[in-house]
Each structure stands twice: as C-alpha cells, then as structure tokens.
Short mmCIF file of C-alpha atoms in Angstrom, two decimals:
data_model
loop_
_atom_site.label_atom_id
_atom_site.label_comp_id
_atom_site.label_asym_id
_atom_site.label_seq_id
_atom_site.Cartn_x
_atom_site.Cartn_y
_atom_site.Cartn_z
CA UNK W 263 14.02 -14.67 17.23
CA UNK W 264 13.15 -10.97 17.38
CA UNK W 265 11.04 -9.32 14.69
CA UNK W 266 11.64 -5.79 13.48
CA UNK W 267 8.80 -3.67 12.15
CA UNK W 268 9.71 -0.63 10.07
CA UNK W 269 6.99 1.93 9.61
CA UNK W 270 5.51 0.86 12.94
CA UNK W 271 4.12 4.33 13.63
CA UNK W 272 2.13 4.44 10.40
CA UNK W 273 -1.44 3.48 9.62
CA UNK W 274 -0.70 -0.08 8.48
CA UNK W 275 2.33 -0.52 10.78
CA UNK W 276 0.30 0.21 13.92
CA UNK W 277 -2.37 -2.22 12.76
CA UNK W 278 0.17 -4.88 12.16
CA UNK W 279 1.66 -4.40 15.66
CA UNK W 280 -1.89 -4.75 17.06
CA UNK W 281 -2.51 -8.00 15.12
CA UNK W 282 0.81 -9.48 16.19
CA UNK W 283 0.21 -8.62 19.84
CA UNK W 284 -3.34 -9.98 19.69
CA UNK W 285 -1.89 -13.28 18.37
CA UNK W 286 0.64 -13.43 21.15
CA UNK W 287 3.70 -12.72 19.10
CA UNK W 288 6.53 -11.52 21.22
CA UNK W 289 9.99 -10.19 20.62
CA UNK W 290 8.80 -7.24 18.60
CA UNK W 291 11.26 -4.45 17.89
CA UNK W 292 9.59 -1.33 16.52
CA UNK W 293 11.52 1.22 14.51
CA UNK W 294 10.57 4.73 15.65
CA UNK W 295 12.11 7.97 14.40
CA UNK W 296 13.26 10.64 16.78
CA UNK W 297 10.63 13.38 16.86
CA UNK W 298 8.13 11.31 14.84
CA UNK W 299 4.43 11.09 15.61
CA UNK W 300 3.92 7.99 17.80
CA UNK W 301 0.37 8.61 18.86
CA UNK W 302 -1.20 5.83 16.82
CA UNK W 303 1.41 3.32 17.98
CA UNK W 304 1.15 4.45 21.60
CA UNK W 305 -2.61 3.85 21.50
CA UNK W 306 -1.96 0.28 20.39
CA UNK W 307 0.71 -0.40 23.02
CA UNK W 308 -1.55 1.04 25.75
CA UNK W 309 -3.97 -1.86 25.05
CA UNK W 310 -1.24 -4.44 25.67
CA UNK W 311 0.60 -3.51 28.93
CA UNK W 312 3.52 -5.75 29.58
CA UNK W 313 3.79 -6.92 25.99
CA UNK W 314 7.21 -8.12 24.81
CA UNK W 315 7.93 -4.99 22.73
CA UNK W 316 11.03 -2.89 22.36
CA UNK W 317 11.13 0.56 20.72
CA UNK W 318 14.26 1.02 18.71
CA UNK W 319 14.84 4.64 17.92
CA UNK W 320 16.76 5.04 14.68
CA UNK W 321 16.45 5.23 10.90
CA UNK W 322 17.37 3.53 7.63
CA UNK W 323 19.36 6.54 6.38
CA UNK W 324 22.56 4.50 6.09
CA UNK W 325 23.79 0.91 6.16
CA UNK W 326 25.28 1.58 9.55
CA UNK W 327 22.05 2.97 10.94
CA UNK W 328 20.10 0.02 9.57
CA UNK W 329 22.66 -2.44 11.00
CA UNK W 330 22.19 -0.97 14.50
CA UNK W 331 18.52 -1.98 14.34
CA UNK W 332 19.11 -5.59 13.40
CA UNK W 333 20.59 -6.96 16.67
CA UNK W 334 19.02 -10.41 17.32
CA UNK W 335 16.50 -9.84 14.52
CA UNK W 336 15.49 -12.84 12.41
CA UNK W 337 12.59 -11.31 10.49
CA UNK W 338 11.87 -7.83 9.19
CA UNK W 339 8.43 -6.56 8.31
CA UNK W 340 9.42 -3.70 6.02
CA UNK W 341 6.51 -1.20 5.78
CA UNK W 342 8.38 2.04 5.84
CA UNK W 343 8.13 4.29 2.80
CA UNK W 344 7.91 7.99 1.98
CA UNK W 345 4.54 8.87 0.48
CA UNK W 346 4.97 12.61 -0.30
CA UNK W 347 7.67 15.07 -1.26
CA UNK W 348 10.06 15.66 -4.12
CA UNK W 349 11.25 12.80 -6.23
CA UNK W 350 14.55 12.79 -4.34
CA UNK W 351 12.74 12.66 -0.97
CA UNK W 352 10.35 9.86 -2.03
CA UNK W 353 13.09 7.75 -3.54
CA UNK W 354 15.43 8.34 -0.58
CA UNK W 355 12.72 7.32 1.94
CA UNK W 356 11.55 4.31 -0.05
CA UNK W 357 14.24 2.94 -2.37
CA UNK W 358 17.55 3.98 -0.74
CA UNK W 359 16.31 3.16 2.75
CA UNK W 360 15.46 -0.38 1.45
CA UNK W 361 18.93 -0.66 -0.11
CA UNK W 362 20.51 0.15 3.29
CA UNK W 363 18.32 -2.39 4.99
CA UNK W 364 19.10 -5.16 2.54
CA UNK W 365 22.84 -4.43 2.67
CA UNK W 366 22.73 -4.42 6.47
CA UNK W 367 21.00 -7.85 6.50
CA UNK W 368 23.69 -9.26 4.21
CA UNK W 369 26.52 -7.59 6.03
CA UNK W 370 25.47 -9.27 9.27
CA UNK W 371 25.79 -12.68 7.62
CA UNK W 372 24.31 -16.04 8.27
CA UNK W 373 21.70 -16.78 9.33
CA UNK W 374 20.27 -14.03 7.15
CA UNK W 375 17.23 -12.23 8.50
CA UNK W 376 14.16 -12.76 6.40
CA UNK W 377 12.62 -9.75 4.68
CA UNK W 378 8.87 -9.34 4.25
CA UNK W 379 8.40 -6.35 1.88
CA UNK W 380 5.11 -4.56 1.65
CA UNK W 381 4.89 -3.25 -1.91
CA UNK W 382 1.85 -1.92 -3.81
CA UNK W 383 -0.65 -2.54 -6.58
CA UNK W 384 1.00 0.52 -8.13
CA UNK W 385 3.81 -1.71 -9.53
CA UNK W 386 1.53 -3.36 -12.12
CA UNK W 387 1.61 -2.29 -15.75
CA UNK W 388 -2.15 -2.20 -16.36
CA UNK W 389 -2.40 0.56 -19.01
CA UNK W 390 -2.00 -1.88 -21.92
CA UNK W 391 -4.28 -4.61 -20.53
CA UNK W 392 -7.76 -4.94 -22.03
CA UNK W 393 -10.72 -3.53 -19.99
CA UNK W 394 -11.95 -6.05 -17.44
CA UNK W 395 -8.63 -7.94 -17.21
CA UNK W 396 -8.02 -9.75 -13.90
CA UNK W 397 -4.97 -8.41 -11.96
CA UNK W 398 -3.02 -11.08 -10.14
CA UNK W 399 0.60 -11.89 -9.23
CA UNK W 400 1.37 -12.85 -12.83
CA UNK W 401 0.31 -9.54 -14.28
CA UNK W 402 3.31 -7.78 -15.97
CA UNK W 403 5.00 -5.00 -13.95
CA UNK W 404 4.97 -1.46 -15.10
CA UNK W 405 7.14 -0.97 -18.20
CA UNK W 406 6.88 2.84 -18.23
CA UNK W 407 7.14 3.99 -14.60
CA UNK W 408 8.08 7.50 -15.71
CA UNK W 409 4.50 7.90 -16.89
CA UNK W 410 3.07 7.12 -13.43
CA UNK W 411 2.96 8.96 -10.13
CA UNK W 412 6.06 9.21 -7.93
CA UNK W 413 4.79 6.74 -5.34
CA UNK W 414 4.20 4.01 -7.96
CA UNK W 415 7.67 4.73 -9.43
CA UNK W 416 9.35 4.42 -6.04
CA UNK W 417 7.48 1.22 -5.05
CA UNK W 418 8.45 -0.41 -8.36
CA UNK W 419 12.09 0.56 -7.90
CA UNK W 420 11.98 -0.67 -4.31
CA UNK W 421 10.59 -4.01 -5.23
CA UNK W 422 13.04 -4.52 -8.14
CA UNK W 423 15.88 -3.65 -5.80
CA UNK W 424 14.84 -6.16 -3.15
CA UNK W 425 14.36 -8.87 -5.78
CA UNK W 426 17.83 -8.19 -7.09
CA UNK W 427 19.25 -8.71 -3.66
CA UNK W 428 17.21 -11.96 -3.40
CA UNK W 429 18.30 -13.20 -6.84
CA UNK W 430 21.95 -12.25 -6.74
CA UNK W 431 22.81 -12.56 -3.02
CA UNK W 432 20.27 -14.94 -1.58
CA UNK W 433 18.30 -12.53 0.55
CA UNK W 434 15.21 -14.44 1.95
CA UNK W 435 12.29 -12.43 0.54
CA UNK W 436 8.55 -12.43 0.28
CA UNK W 437 6.55 -9.55 -1.25
CA UNK W 438 3.02 -8.50 -0.47
CA UNK W 439 1.20 -6.09 -2.74
CA UNK W 440 -1.85 -4.49 -1.07
CA UNK W 441 -4.60 -2.80 -3.03
CA UNK W 442 -6.51 0.12 -1.49
CA UNK W 443 -5.94 -0.07 2.27
CA UNK W 444 -8.75 1.66 4.19
CA UNK W 445 -10.00 1.96 7.72
CA UNK W 446 -10.69 4.51 10.52
CA UNK W 447 -8.25 7.29 10.45
CA UNK W 448 -7.22 6.84 6.78
CA UNK W 449 -8.07 8.89 3.73
CA UNK W 450 -11.18 7.06 2.37
CA UNK W 451 -11.57 8.66 -1.06
CA UNK W 452 -8.78 7.06 -3.08
CA UNK W 453 -7.90 8.46 -6.51
CA UNK W 454 -9.31 5.23 -7.88
CA UNK W 455 -12.73 6.62 -6.86
CA UNK W 456 -12.02 10.18 -7.93
CA UNK W 457 -10.42 13.51 -7.01
CA UNK W 458 -11.44 16.15 -4.48
CA UNK W 459 -11.81 19.53 -6.18
CA UNK W 460 -12.71 22.90 -4.68
CA UNK W 461 -16.39 22.58 -3.76
CA UNK W 462 -17.07 19.15 -5.29
CA UNK W 463 -15.77 15.66 -5.83
CA UNK W 464 -14.88 14.63 -9.37
CA UNK W 465 -16.12 11.02 -9.60
CA UNK W 466 -13.99 8.96 -12.03
CA UNK W 467 -14.34 5.35 -10.90
CA UNK W 468 -17.80 4.60 -12.32
CA UNK W 469 -18.75 0.92 -11.81
CA UNK W 470 -15.09 -0.15 -11.52
CA UNK W 471 -14.33 -2.68 -8.80
CA UNK W 472 -12.18 -1.31 -5.94
CA UNK W 473 -9.26 -3.50 -4.76
CA UNK W 474 -10.17 -2.92 -1.12
CA UNK W 475 -8.40 -4.34 1.87
CA UNK W 476 -9.48 -3.28 5.36
CA UNK W 477 -6.40 -2.36 7.36
CA UNK W 478 -6.89 -5.20 9.87
CA UNK W 479 -7.29 -7.68 7.06
CA UNK W 480 -4.11 -6.41 5.41
CA UNK W 481 -2.28 -6.73 8.71
CA UNK W 482 -3.53 -10.32 9.09
CA UNK W 483 -2.27 -11.14 5.62
CA UNK W 484 1.19 -9.86 6.61
CA UNK W 485 1.15 -11.87 9.84
CA UNK W 486 0.20 -15.10 8.11
CA UNK W 487 2.66 -14.66 5.21
CA UNK W 488 5.48 -14.20 7.68
CA UNK W 489 4.61 -17.55 9.21
CA UNK W 490 3.80 -19.60 6.04
CA UNK W 491 5.51 -18.05 2.98
CA UNK W 492 8.61 -19.66 1.53
CA UNK W 493 10.67 -16.41 1.42
CA UNK W 494 11.93 -17.55 -2.01
CA UNK W 495 10.79 -14.35 -3.75
CA UNK W 496 7.17 -15.42 -3.62
CA UNK W 497 4.49 -12.74 -4.09
CA UNK W 498 0.95 -12.24 -2.81
CA UNK W 499 -1.67 -9.70 -3.79
CA UNK W 500 -3.63 -8.45 -0.83
CA UNK W 501 -7.24 -7.65 -1.51
CA UNK W 502 -10.30 -8.69 0.45
CA UNK W 503 -12.62 -11.35 -0.92
CA UNK W 504 -15.68 -9.10 -0.67
CA UNK W 505 -15.23 -6.17 -3.10
CA UNK W 506 -17.64 -3.53 -4.29
CA UNK W 507 -17.75 -1.01 -7.07
CA UNK W 508 -16.69 2.63 -6.90
CA UNK W 509 -20.22 3.92 -7.35
CA UNK W 510 -21.54 1.67 -4.50
CA UNK W 511 -18.59 2.74 -2.32
CA UNK W 512 -19.15 6.46 -3.02
CA UNK W 513 -22.93 6.12 -2.49
CA UNK W 514 -22.40 4.63 0.95
CA UNK W 515 -19.70 7.14 1.81
CA UNK W 516 -22.07 10.05 1.00
CA UNK W 517 -24.84 8.43 3.09
CA UNK W 518 -22.74 7.50 6.16
CA UNK W 519 -19.73 9.84 6.17
CA UNK W 520 -20.18 13.01 4.22
CA UNK W 521 -22.87 14.14 1.75
CA UNK W 522 -20.35 15.83 -0.62
CA UNK W 523 -21.29 17.28 -4.01
CA UNK W 524 -20.35 14.95 -6.87
CA UNK W 525 -19.62 15.57 -10.48
CA UNK W 526 -19.37 12.28 -12.42
CA UNK W 527 -17.03 12.09 -15.44
CA UNK W 528 -17.56 8.95 -17.59
CA UNK W 529 -14.50 7.02 -18.66
CA UNK W 530 -14.94 7.87 -22.37
CA UNK W 531 -15.09 11.60 -21.51
CA UNK W 532 -12.00 11.22 -19.28
CA UNK W 533 -10.02 9.60 -22.12
CA UNK W 534 -10.92 12.47 -24.46
CA UNK W 535 -10.05 15.06 -21.75
CA UNK W 536 -6.71 13.35 -21.09
CA UNK W 537 -5.75 13.34 -24.77
CA UNK W 538 -6.64 17.03 -25.05
CA UNK W 539 -4.71 18.03 -21.97
CA UNK W 540 -1.64 16.06 -23.05
CA UNK W 541 -1.72 17.70 -26.47
CA UNK W 542 -2.23 21.19 -24.97
CA UNK W 543 0.62 20.65 -22.54
CA UNK W 544 2.93 19.55 -25.34
CA UNK W 545 2.01 22.49 -27.62
CA UNK W 546 2.41 24.97 -24.77
CA UNK W 547 5.81 23.68 -23.73
CA UNK W 548 4.41 22.51 -20.42
CA UNK W 549 2.71 25.77 -19.50
CA UNK W 550 -0.62 23.96 -19.56
CA UNK W 551 -0.32 21.17 -16.89
CA UNK W 552 -1.24 17.68 -18.05
CA UNK W 553 -3.29 16.91 -14.96
CA UNK W 554 -4.55 13.78 -16.78
CA UNK W 555 -2.72 11.86 -19.44
CA UNK W 556 -4.07 8.90 -21.47
CA UNK W 557 -1.53 6.62 -19.83
CA UNK W 558 -2.46 7.68 -16.28
CA UNK W 559 -6.14 7.40 -17.14
CA UNK W 560 -5.73 3.83 -18.39
CA UNK W 561 -3.61 2.95 -15.37
CA UNK W 562 -6.01 4.35 -12.82
CA UNK W 563 -9.59 4.26 -14.10
CA UNK W 564 -9.88 1.55 -16.71
CA UNK W 565 -12.16 -1.21 -15.36
CA UNK W 566 -10.25 -4.19 -13.91
CA UNK W 567 -10.89 -7.25 -11.73
CA UNK W 568 -8.73 -8.62 -8.89
CA UNK W 569 -7.80 -12.01 -7.52
CA UNK W 570 -6.65 -13.02 -4.04
CA UNK W 571 -6.58 -16.73 -4.85
CA UNK W 572 -2.91 -17.18 -4.02
CA UNK W 573 -3.37 -15.40 -0.69
CA UNK W 574 -6.31 -17.63 0.26
CA UNK W 575 -4.21 -20.70 -0.70
CA UNK W 576 -1.74 -19.48 1.96
CA UNK W 577 -4.62 -19.73 4.47
CA UNK W 578 -5.39 -16.02 4.86
CA UNK W 579 -9.02 -15.29 5.75
CA UNK W 580 -10.88 -11.99 5.69
CA UNK W 581 -11.24 -11.20 9.42
CA UNK W 582 -13.47 -8.10 9.05
CA UNK W 583 -16.28 -8.14 6.52
CA UNK W 584 -16.38 -5.34 3.95
CA UNK W 585 -19.69 -4.21 5.31
CA UNK W 586 -18.29 -3.91 8.84
CA UNK W 587 -15.08 -2.31 7.58
CA UNK W 588 -17.02 0.37 5.77
CA UNK W 589 -19.29 0.95 8.75
CA UNK W 590 -16.32 1.49 11.10
CA UNK W 591 -14.45 3.66 8.58
CA UNK W 592 -17.36 5.88 7.67
CA UNK W 593 -18.50 6.29 11.28
CA UNK W 594 -15.02 7.45 12.26
CA UNK W 595 -14.98 9.87 9.35
CA UNK W 596 -18.35 11.29 10.32
CA UNK W 597 -17.30 11.67 13.94
CA UNK W 598 -14.16 13.45 12.89
CA UNK W 599 -16.05 15.91 10.79
CA UNK W 600 -18.41 16.67 13.63
CA UNK W 601 -15.64 16.96 16.17
CA UNK W 602 -16.88 13.91 18.12
#
C-alpha cells in the first residue's frame, strides 16, 4: 500500500515525511506543485538516500487532477491548505481541494483509500465557553464562523465537508486537530501570544496556557494515528503534555531569541477596546476598522485549558520535551536574526 502526503513541502508536511522515513515507512508518494518551494522537503530527503519515496507532481485543483495522484494509494495524509490570500483563494486551496480529493477517492472505488485529515483548533466554538474551560474533542464546533478569521472559517468548512463524505458515502476518515505547531523555521509568536506592531509587540495572552505541539511531536501523532485509529470519523486533539503559559513563553523568547519591546494589554482592557472598536466601526459604516471584536477576543485570548487524553490513549507519546523544543526553536530564531 502506498501512502500519499499532501502538503509535503510545508513545515508540518516535511516533518511528517521525516518521521515516517525515520520509522522505516516506505511507499511514500509526496505531492509537489510545479514551481513550488521544495527546499525544506529536499533537505529531509537528502538525509535518507535510497528511501522508498516518489515525488508526484500535480495538484488538487480538480477531481481529475486528484485522481491522477491516487494510483496504488491506500492512505492519504491530507495536510495541504491555503493559509493566506482572499477568501476565494483560501477556500479554493483548503475546502475545494479537499472536495476534489474526497470525490477522487470515492470515484476510484473499493477498497477506498483512507483519509487522515489534519484540521485545526480553530474549528472550536470557544467564545461562549466560560473562562478556564477545558478544550477537548467534545467541545462544540464554531457556530459563527463568519465572526472568525478566514483560516478558521476554511478549516471548519473543510472538516465539515470531509465528515459529510464519511457520513453519507462511507469515506474512511480520521481527523487530527493540532493546536499551536512550533519549531525551527516557523513563526514563533502566535496571535495567541500577541500581535507584532511597528516597534513593539502587543502582548495579549497573559497567563493563558498555550496549546503547544512541537512539530516533530505533531508529526508523530499523525504517524501513530494512521496506524492505530479506526477511521470511523474519530477525532484527536494534538497538544503536547507539557504546556506553559503565554507569559512564560514570551519571557523565554525574549531571553533566548529576540529581546523585543513588549506592551502588555490585560484581558479586561482588551474586552473594552474590542467593544469600542466594534461600535466605532458600526457607526462609521466600516471606515474605522474593527481590528478587534468582542467575539474574536473571546475566541483568541480568553483563558482556556487543553486535554490530550484521547491522543495518549491511542499510544502517542511526546518525543521532544517542551524545554528542548523551545531551546531548538529559539536558537534557530536567534541564528536567523544574526545571519548565522
């Protein structure tokens, strides 16, 4: 059985390929786009000369294009998504591409290839939960996606689409929802921590816990889930067992990566600011941008807790400690800034 990895050239995709190769998994087919940046993936493949890997150049832009990628494939790790752009671009690269993939799997017929979909914590509807609530796989999904960012909207639509194919047409499916994926080469200051402004960093996370998952740990969770999950629509949240607060994370980032200027904004003040901006935007007919809204504030910066109990029951272990993951990540960031 061959295994297809979409998004193989991306940050998580390349880490997944590395984990699979380190575990001796063969028959890998890696989707690469013509003209795309393959440097991260090529670095991984250079460490494993002679590995049983096939690069399949193509896309998911149509059912026919997706079908051409599925020859001899029994399992798809679906990581590909569009992170930036217009709403049409983000939905085309995330939702419509997934539709094409699902239809291609079904069109090929039995035995159906299994689909492992990497979703996101952004699908959860946390705005109406009480402060300090624990987020797990039973947390309700977002009921008002139009009030969230484009990426969260697209990931929710993508997941709902895949589940509809599972429910109505029997597509074998497992869904993994990672929290904040971090590691060397990634952006390390998530919006959950705060926002980069001209000349300073607006710190919004306070003492909130961060749903961290080091990229190698996330890749390991995907690898194990592919081997042990039931593919009956089951879902797993992917966060590391060792978490820390936003203020601890930012303090260490400033010490080990970059001593940036910080302006903290407490949650109560952020709520008041959000309400004022939303009201001003409404009264001005949109001329005053609602950079923050009460709904986005509650979704992003209200204190929450996180559980990975179901993932651990599957047998997934944290390969890289949080301390080591932060050390590697911040050292890489520091070297990048210094040109080393």
